[in-house]
Coordinates of C-alpha atoms (C1' of nucleotides) in Angstrom, one line a residue:
Chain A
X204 CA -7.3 -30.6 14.0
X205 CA -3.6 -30.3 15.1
X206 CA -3.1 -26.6 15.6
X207 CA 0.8 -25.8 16.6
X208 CA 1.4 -21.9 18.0
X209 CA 4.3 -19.6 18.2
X210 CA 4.5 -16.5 18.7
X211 CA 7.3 -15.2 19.7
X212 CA 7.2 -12.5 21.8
X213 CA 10.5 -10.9 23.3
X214 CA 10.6 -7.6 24.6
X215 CA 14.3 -7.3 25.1
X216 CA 15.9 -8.0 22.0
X217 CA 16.7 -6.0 19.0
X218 CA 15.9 -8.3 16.8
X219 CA 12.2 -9.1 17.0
X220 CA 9.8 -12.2 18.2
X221 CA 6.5 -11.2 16.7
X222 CA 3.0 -12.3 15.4
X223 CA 3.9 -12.5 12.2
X224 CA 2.6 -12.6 8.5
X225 CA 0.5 -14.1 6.8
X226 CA 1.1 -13.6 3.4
X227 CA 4.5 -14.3 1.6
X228 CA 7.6 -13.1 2.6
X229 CA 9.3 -10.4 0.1
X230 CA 12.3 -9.3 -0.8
X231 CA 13.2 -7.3 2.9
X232 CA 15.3 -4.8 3.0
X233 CA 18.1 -6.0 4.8
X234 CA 17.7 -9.1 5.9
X235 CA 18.2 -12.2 3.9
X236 CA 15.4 -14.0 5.6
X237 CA 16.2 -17.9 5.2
X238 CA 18.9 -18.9 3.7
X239 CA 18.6 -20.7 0.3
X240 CA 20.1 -23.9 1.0
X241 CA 22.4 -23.4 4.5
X242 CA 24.1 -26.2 5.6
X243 CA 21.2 -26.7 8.1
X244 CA 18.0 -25.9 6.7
X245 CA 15.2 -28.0 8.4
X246 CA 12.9 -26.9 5.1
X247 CA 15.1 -29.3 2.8
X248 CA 13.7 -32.2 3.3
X249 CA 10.3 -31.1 2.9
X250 CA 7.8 -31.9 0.2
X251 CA 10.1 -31.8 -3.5
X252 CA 11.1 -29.6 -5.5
X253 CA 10.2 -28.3 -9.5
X254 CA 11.0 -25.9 -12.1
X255 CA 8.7 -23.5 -13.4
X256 CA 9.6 -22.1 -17.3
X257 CA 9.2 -18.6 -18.0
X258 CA 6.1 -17.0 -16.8
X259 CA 4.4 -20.2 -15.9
X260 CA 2.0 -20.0 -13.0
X261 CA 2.9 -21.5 -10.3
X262 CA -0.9 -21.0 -8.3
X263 CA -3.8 -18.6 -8.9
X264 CA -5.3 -15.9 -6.9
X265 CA -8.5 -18.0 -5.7
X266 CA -7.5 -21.5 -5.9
X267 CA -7.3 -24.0 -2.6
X268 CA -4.4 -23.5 -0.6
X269 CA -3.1 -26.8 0.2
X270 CA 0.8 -26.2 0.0
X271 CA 2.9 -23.6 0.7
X272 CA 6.0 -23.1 -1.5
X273 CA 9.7 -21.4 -1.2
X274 CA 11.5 -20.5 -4.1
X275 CA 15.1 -21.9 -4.2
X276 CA 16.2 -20.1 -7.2
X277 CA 15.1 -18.1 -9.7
X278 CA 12.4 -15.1 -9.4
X279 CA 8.5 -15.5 -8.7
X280 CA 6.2 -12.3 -8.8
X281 CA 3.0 -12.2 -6.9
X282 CA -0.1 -10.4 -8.2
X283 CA -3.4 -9.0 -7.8
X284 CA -6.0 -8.3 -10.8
X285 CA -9.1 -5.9 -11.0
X286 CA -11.7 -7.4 -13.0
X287 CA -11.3 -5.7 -15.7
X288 CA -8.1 -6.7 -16.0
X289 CA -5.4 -3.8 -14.2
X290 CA -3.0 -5.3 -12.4
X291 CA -0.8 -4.7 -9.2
X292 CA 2.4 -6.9 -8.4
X293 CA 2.5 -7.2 -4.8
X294 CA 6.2 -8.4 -4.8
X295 CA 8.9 -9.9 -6.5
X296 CA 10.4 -13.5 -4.5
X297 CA 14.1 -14.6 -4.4
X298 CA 15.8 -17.1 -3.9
X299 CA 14.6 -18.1 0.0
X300 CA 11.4 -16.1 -0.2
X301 CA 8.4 -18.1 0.6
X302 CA 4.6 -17.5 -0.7
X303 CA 1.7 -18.9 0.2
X304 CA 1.8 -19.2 3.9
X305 CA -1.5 -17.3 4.4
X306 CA -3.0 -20.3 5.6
X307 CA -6.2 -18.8 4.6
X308 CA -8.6 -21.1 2.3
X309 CA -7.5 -19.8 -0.8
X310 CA -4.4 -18.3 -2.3
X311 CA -4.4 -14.5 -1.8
X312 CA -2.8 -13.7 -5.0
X313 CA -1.4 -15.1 -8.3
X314 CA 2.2 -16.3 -8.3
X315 CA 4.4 -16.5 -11.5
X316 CA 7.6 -17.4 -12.3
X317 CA 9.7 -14.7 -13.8
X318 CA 12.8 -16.6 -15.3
X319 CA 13.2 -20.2 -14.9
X320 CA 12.5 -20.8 -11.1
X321 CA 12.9 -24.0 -9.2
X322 CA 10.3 -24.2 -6.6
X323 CA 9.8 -26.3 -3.2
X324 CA 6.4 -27.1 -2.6
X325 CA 5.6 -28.2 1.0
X326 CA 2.3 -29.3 2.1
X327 CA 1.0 -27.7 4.8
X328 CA 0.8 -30.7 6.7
X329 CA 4.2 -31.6 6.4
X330 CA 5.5 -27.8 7.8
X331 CA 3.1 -28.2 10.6
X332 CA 4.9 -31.4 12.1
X333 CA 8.4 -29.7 11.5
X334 CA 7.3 -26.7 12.8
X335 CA 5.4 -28.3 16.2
X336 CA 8.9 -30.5 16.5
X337 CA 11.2 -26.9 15.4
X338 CA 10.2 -23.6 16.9
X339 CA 13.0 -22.2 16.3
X340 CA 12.0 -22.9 12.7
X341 CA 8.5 -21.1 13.7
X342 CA 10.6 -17.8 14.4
X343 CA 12.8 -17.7 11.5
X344 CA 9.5 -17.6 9.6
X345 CA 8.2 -15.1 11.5
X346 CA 11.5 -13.0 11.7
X347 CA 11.0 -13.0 7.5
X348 CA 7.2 -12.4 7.5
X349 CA 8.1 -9.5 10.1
X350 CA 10.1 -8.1 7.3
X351 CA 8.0 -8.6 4.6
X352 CA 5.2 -6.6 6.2
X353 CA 7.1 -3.8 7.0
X354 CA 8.2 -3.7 3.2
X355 CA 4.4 -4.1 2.5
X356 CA 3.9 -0.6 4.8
X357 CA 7.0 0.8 2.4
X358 CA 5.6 -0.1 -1.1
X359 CA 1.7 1.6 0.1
X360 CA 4.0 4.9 0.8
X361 CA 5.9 4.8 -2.4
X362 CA 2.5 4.2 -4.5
X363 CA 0.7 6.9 -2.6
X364 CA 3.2 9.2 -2.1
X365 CA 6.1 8.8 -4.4
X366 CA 6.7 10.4 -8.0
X367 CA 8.1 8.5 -10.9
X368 CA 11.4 9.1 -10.1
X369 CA 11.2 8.4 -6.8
X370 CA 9.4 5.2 -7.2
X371 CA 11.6 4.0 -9.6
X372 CA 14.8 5.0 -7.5
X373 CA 13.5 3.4 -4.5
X374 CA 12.7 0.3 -6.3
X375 CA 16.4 0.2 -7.8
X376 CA 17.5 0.4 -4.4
X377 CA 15.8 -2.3 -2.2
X378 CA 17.0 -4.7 -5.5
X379 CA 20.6 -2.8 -4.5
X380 CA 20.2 -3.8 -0.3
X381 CA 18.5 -6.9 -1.2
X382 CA 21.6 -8.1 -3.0
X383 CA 23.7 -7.0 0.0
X384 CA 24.9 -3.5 -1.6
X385 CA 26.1 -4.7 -4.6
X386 CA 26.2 -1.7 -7.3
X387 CA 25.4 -4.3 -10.0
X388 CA 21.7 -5.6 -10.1
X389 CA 20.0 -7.9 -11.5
X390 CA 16.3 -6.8 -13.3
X391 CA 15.0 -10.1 -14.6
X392 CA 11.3 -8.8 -15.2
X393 CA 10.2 -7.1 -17.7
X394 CA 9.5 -3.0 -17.7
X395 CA 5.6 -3.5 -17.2
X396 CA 6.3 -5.8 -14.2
X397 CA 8.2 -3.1 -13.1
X398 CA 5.4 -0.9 -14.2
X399 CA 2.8 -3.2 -12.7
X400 CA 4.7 -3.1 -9.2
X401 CA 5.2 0.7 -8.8
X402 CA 2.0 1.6 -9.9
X403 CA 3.5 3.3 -13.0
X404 CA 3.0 2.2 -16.9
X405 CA 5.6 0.8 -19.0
X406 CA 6.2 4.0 -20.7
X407 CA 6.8 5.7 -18.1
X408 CA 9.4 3.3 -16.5
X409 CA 11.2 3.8 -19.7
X410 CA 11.4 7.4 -19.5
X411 CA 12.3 7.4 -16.4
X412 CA 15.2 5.1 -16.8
X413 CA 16.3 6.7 -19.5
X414 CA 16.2 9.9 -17.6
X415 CA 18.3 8.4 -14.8
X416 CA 20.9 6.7 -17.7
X417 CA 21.0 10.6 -18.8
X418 CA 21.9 11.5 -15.4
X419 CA 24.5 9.4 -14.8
X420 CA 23.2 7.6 -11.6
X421 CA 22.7 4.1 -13.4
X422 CA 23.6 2.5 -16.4
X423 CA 21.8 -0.4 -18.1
X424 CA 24.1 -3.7 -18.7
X425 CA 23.8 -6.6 -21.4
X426 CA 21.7 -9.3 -19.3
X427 CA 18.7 -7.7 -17.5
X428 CA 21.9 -6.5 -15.5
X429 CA 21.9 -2.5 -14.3
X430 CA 24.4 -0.9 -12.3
X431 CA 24.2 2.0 -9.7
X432 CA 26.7 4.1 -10.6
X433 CA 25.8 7.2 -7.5
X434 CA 23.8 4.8 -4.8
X435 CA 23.9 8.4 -2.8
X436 CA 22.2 10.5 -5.3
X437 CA 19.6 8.1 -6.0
X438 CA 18.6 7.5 -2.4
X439 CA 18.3 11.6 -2.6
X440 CA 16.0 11.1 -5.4
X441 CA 14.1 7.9 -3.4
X442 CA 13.4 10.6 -0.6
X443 CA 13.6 8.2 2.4
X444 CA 12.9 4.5 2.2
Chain B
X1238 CA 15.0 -14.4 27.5
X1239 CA 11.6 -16.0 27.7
X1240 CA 10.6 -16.5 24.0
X1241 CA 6.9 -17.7 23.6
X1242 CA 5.9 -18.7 20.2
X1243 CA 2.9 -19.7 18.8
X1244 CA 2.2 -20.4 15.3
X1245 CA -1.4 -21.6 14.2
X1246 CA -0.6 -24.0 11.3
X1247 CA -4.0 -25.5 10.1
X1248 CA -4.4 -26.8 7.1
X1249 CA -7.9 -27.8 7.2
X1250 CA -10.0 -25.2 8.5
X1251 CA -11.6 -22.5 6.5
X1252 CA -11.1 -19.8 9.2
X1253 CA -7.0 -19.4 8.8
X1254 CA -4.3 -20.4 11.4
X1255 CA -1.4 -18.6 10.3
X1256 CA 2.1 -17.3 10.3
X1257 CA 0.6 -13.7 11.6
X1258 CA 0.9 -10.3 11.0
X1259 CA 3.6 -7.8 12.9
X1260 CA 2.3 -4.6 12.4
X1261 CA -0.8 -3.9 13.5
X1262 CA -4.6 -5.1 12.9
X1263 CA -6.4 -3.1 10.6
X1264 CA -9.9 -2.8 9.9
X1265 CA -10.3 -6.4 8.2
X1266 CA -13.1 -6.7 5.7
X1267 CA -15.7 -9.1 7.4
X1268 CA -13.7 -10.4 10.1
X1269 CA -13.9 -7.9 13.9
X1270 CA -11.2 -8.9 14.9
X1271 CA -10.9 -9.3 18.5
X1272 CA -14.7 -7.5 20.3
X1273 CA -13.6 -4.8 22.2
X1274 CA -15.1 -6.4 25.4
X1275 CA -16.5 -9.4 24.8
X1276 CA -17.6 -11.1 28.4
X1277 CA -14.5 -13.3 28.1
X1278 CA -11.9 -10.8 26.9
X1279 CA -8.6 -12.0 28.1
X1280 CA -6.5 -9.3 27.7
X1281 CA -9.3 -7.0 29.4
X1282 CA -7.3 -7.4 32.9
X1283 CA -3.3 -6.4 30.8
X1284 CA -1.6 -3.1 31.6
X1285 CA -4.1 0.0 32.2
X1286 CA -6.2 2.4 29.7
X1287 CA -6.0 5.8 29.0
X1288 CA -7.7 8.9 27.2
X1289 CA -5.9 10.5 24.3
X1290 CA -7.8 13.7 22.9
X1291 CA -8.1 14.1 19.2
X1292 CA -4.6 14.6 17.5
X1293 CA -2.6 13.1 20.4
X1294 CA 0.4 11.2 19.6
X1295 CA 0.5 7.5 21.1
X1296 CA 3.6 6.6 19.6
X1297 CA 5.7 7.7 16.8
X1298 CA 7.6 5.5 14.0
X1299 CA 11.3 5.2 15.7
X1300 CA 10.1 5.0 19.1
X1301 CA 11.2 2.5 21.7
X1302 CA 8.8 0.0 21.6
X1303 CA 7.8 -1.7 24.4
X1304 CA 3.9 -1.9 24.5
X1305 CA 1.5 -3.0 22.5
X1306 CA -1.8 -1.2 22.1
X1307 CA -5.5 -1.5 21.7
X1308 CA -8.4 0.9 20.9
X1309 CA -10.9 0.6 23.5
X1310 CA -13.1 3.2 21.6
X1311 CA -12.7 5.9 19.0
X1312 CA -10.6 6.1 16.2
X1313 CA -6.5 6.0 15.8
X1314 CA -5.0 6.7 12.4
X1315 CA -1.3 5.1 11.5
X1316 CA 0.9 7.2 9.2
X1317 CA 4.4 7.0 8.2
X1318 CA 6.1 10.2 6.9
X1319 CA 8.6 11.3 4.0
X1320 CA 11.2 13.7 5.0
X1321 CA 9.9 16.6 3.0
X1322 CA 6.4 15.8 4.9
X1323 CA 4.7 13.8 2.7
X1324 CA 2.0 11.5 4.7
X1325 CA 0.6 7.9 3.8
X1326 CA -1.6 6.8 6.2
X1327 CA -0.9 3.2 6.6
X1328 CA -4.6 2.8 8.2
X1329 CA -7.6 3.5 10.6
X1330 CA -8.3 1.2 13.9
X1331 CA -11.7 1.0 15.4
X1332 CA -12.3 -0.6 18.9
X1333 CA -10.9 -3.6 19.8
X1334 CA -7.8 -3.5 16.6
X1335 CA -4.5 -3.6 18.1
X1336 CA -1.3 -1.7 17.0
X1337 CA 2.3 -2.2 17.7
X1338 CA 2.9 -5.8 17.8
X1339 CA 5.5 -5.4 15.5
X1340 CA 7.5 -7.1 18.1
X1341 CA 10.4 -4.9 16.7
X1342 CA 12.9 -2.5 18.1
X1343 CA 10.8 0.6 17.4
X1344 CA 7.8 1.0 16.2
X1345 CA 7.4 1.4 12.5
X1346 CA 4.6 4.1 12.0
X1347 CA 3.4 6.8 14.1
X1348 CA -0.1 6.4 15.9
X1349 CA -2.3 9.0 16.6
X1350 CA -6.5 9.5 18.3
X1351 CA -8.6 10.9 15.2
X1352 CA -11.1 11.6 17.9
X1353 CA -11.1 11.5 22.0
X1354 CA -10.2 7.7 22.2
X1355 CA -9.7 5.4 24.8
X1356 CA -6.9 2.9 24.7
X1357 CA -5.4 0.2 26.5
X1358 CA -1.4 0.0 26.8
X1359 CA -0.1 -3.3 27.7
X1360 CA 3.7 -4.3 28.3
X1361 CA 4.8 -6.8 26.2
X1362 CA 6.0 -8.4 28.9
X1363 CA 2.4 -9.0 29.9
X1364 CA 0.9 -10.2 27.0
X1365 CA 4.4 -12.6 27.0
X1366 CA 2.9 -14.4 29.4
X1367 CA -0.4 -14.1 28.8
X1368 CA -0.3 -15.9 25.2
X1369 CA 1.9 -18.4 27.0
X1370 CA -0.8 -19.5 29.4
X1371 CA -3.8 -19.2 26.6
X1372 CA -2.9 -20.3 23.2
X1373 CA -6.1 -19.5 21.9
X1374 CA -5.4 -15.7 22.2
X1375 CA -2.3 -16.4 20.2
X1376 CA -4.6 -17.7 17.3
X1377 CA -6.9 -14.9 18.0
X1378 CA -4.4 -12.3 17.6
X1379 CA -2.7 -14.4 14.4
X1380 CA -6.2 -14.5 12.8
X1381 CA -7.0 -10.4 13.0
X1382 CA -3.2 -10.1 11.9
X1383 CA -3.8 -12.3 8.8
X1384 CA -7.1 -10.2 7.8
X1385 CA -4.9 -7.1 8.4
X1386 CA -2.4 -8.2 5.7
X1387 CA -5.0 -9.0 3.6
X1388 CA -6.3 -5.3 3.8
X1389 CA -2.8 -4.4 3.2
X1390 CA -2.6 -6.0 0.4
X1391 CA -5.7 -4.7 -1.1
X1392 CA -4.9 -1.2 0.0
X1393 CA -1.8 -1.4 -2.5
X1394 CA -4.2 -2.6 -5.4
X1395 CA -6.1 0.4 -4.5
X1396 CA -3.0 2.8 -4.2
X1397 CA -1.5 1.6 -7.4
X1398 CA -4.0 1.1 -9.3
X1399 CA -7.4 2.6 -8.5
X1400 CA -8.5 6.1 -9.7
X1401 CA -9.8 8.8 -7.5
X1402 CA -13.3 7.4 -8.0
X1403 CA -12.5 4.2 -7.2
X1404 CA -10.5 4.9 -4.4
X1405 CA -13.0 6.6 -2.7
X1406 CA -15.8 4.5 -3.2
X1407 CA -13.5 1.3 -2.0
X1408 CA -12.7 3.3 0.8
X1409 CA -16.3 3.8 1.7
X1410 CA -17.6 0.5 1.1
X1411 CA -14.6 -0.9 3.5
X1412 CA -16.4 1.1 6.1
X1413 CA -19.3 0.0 5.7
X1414 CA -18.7 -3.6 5.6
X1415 CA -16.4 -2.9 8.7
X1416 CA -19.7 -2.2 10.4
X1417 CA -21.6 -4.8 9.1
X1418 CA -22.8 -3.5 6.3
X1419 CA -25.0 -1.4 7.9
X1420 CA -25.6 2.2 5.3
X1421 CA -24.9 5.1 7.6
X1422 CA -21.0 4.9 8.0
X1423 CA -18.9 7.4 10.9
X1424 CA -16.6 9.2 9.0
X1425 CA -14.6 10.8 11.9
X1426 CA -11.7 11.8 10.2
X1427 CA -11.5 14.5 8.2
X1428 CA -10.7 14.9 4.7
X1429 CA -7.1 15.3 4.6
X1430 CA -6.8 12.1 6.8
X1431 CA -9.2 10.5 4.0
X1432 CA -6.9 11.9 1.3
X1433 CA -3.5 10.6 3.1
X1434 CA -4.6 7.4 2.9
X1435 CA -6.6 7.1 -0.2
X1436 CA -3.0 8.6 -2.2
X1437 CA -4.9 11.3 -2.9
X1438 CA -5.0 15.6 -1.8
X1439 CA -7.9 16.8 -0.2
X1440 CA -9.1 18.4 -3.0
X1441 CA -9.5 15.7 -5.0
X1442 CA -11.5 13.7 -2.1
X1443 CA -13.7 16.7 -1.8
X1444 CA -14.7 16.7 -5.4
X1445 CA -15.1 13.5 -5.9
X1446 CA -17.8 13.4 -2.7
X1447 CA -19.3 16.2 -4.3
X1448 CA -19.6 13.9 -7.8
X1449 CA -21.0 10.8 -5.3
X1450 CA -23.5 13.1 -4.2
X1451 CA -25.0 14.5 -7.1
X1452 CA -25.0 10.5 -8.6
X1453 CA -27.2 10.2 -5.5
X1454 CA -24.7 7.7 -4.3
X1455 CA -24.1 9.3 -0.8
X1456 CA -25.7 11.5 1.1
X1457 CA -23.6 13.4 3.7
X1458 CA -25.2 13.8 7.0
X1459 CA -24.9 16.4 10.3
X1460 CA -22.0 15.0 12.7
X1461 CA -19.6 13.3 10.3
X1462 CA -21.6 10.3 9.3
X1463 CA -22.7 9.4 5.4
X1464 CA -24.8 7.5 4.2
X1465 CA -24.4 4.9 0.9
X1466 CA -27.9 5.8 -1.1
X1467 CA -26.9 2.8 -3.8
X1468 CA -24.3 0.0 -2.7
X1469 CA -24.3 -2.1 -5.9
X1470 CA -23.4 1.1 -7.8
X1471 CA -20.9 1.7 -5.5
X1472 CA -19.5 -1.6 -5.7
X1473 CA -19.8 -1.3 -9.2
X1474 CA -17.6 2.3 -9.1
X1475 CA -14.9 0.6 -6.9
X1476 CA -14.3 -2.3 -9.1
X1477 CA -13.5 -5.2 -6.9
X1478 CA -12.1 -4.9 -3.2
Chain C
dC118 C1' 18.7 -13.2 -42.3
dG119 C1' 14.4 -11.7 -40.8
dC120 C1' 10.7 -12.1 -37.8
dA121 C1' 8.7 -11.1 -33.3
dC122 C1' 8.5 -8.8 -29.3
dA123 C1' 10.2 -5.8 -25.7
dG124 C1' 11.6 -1.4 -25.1
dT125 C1' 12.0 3.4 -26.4
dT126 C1' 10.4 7.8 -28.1
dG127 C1' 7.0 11.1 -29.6
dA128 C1' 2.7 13.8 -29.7
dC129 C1' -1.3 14.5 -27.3
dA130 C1' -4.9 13.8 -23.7
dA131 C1' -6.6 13.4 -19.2
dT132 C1' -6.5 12.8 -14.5
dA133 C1' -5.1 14.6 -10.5
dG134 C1' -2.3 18.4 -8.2
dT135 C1' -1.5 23.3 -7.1
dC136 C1' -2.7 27.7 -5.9
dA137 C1' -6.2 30.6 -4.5
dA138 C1' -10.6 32.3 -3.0
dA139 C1' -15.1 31.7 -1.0
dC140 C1' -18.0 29.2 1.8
dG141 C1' -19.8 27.1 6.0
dA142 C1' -19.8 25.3 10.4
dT143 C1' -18.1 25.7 15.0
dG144 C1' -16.8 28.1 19.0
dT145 C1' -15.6 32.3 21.6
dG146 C1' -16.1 36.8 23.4
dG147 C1' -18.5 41.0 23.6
Chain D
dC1137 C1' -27.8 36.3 21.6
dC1138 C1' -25.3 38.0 18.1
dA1139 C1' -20.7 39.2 15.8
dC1140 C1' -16.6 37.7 14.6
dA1141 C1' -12.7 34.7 14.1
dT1142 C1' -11.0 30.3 12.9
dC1143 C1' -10.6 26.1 10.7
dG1144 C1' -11.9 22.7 7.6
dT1145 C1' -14.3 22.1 3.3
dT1146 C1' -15.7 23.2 -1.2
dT1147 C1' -15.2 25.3 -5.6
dG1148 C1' -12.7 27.5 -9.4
dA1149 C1' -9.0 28.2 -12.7
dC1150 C1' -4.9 26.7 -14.2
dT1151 C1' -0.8 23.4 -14.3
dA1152 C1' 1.7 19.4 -14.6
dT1153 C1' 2.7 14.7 -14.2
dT1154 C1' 1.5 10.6 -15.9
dG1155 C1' -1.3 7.9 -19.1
dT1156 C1' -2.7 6.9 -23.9
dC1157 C1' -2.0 5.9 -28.6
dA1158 C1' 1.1 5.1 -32.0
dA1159 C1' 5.3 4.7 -34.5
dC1160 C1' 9.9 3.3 -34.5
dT1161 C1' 14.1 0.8 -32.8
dG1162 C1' 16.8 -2.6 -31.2
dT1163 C1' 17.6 -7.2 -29.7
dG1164 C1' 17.2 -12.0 -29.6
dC1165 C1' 15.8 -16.1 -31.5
dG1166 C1' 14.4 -19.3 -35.0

DNA sequence: CGCACAGTTGACAATAGTCAAACGATGTGG
DNA sequence: CCACATCGTTTGACTATTGTCAACTGTGCG
């Protein structure tokens, strides 16, 4: 049983130390978490890599947890079913994102790829000798878990609190900081994982769309592309996150 | 800078190590947590406690941060706010849950007493050195964390997903399992708190305890407690979580 | 070229929200 | 000890946002 801790736990700095998440780290607002490939990723050389097609699962809500995973490129969405069969998507993964790091017996939630997605796989065993030799390593993860829980505490205020509109704006817009403040995004998924992530149906991510096309604030592109055409008016319309 | 870290990375025990949690631990299905005063409570001796009535302000989302906290007894409720005034309330702590550990700049939500509660502030300097010397806390604190994200997690399923119904009858049997399943629950907060967290108004909580109680699935009794007349219907009514 | 499927639009329904009033418990002062 | 005021809760009537069901459109792929 070789159990390596860190928590880091810094008072004095801006940036933060923390206990950090358990879960999967998603999209943050902000901050890029790791890197994809930097020149000096201590993840590379970890487990191996493989693509995933087209909504191809990549593990199920339930199964063992024996390996935790980073995409490298690509999109992955995570998910949670009722039995009969609703379904919420807990968060979309980019390139960098890693799932699975729950460390719990099973796998929290469903992971799917979105587009074509090449995936790392690391057994758990292998990060826990990089990470007792790296704690540095042990804080970046942390640092991005940090994030992802804070956009966890976001996304329960936008599905308890938000209208359509506003859901769908604010959604637009952490795609918008995620890609560093790019006007152009990129909206790989389909409308009902869109719907199935805002709490919303398909329909009504339609309309709403539409409605903001009519309004001039976005504009939809060949590609899964869409463009922000007044970033200030739709963070009006987010109201605040 | 004295950075402690601390990651529990186990791949082999049922009962998680894990990447942990920043925000705060919430009442975890199952799992306690850390006992409010077990006999060999480590942080017992950190920083000093103190009374806040009901409705007191500990902290509030954009503070400073530079404690953490934990609920020696009573109830704290964790809410972050839209501009125009909207409330989610992110969740509920019951004795011995901690809050705060973000580890960030400022804290991330405001915290408030529901009722007269007693809670212990401790400098994160403190606990610094205090997870330094006993790595076990660290895993401790990782564990409750990981059970917390869980719950958040769940909670979005719930937001997104759920109907009135449903909500409320999830919300319910949470509390009861957070007390060991035991069929007389404390329901200290009232029913706008109830509704703030459920995505709901206060309206629609009240007439949906009225519909539980003429199912005969709850009884309401003197002093804010309740009572769960039939569980598997209940369980049945929530649909999973 | 046409089939298949995702997305859009429309008509209608239903769940939950809003506004408002009444009720009930709690606590204070006469 | 009772009357009254207050606040939270409940109930009612009505509204509205979003969901449902269904048809249609457009796009991409074989």
């Amino acid at each position: 049983m070789s159990t390596h801790a860190a928590i880091a736990a810094n008072a004095s700095r801006a940036v933060p130390g923390y206990l950090v998440s358990a879960i999967a780290m998603t999209p943050a607002a902000g901050l890029p978490a790791l890197q994809p490939r930097s020149a000096a990723d201590p993840l590379a050389a970890l487990g191996h890599a493989k693509v995933y097609d087209r909504d191809m699962t990549v593990f199920s809500e339930g199964d063992a947890a024996g390996s935790v995973f980073r995409v490298q490129s690509g999109m992955v969405r995570l998910h949670k079913m009722l039995p009969d069969g609703r379904r919420q998507i807990i968060g979309f993964l980019h390139a960098g994102d890693m799932m699975g790091l729950a460390f719990a017996a099973q796998y929290l939630y469903t992971a799917e790829a979105v587009t074509a997605t090449t995936i790392q796989r690391i057994p758990r065993l292998e990060l826990d000798v990089l990470l007792d030799a790296q704690p540095a390593l042990a804080r970046k993860l942390l640092s991005a878990t940090t994030s992802e829980l804070m956009a966890a505490q976001d996304q329960m205020v936008l599905l308890g609190r938000k209208t359509a509109a506003e859901k769908v704006a604010s959604f637009l817009l952490r795609l918008c900081d995620r890609k560093g403040g790019d006007r152009t995004i990129d909206l790989p998924m389909g409308r009902s994982d869109i719907a199935d992530h805002l709490g919303l149906t398909t329909e009504t991510v339609s309309r709403t769309f539409t409605k903001l096309k009519s309004a001039r604030l976005i504009r939809i592109l060949v590609g899964g592309k869409l463009e922000l055409l007044d970033h200030d008016a739709l963070a009006d319309l987010a109201g605040g996150f």
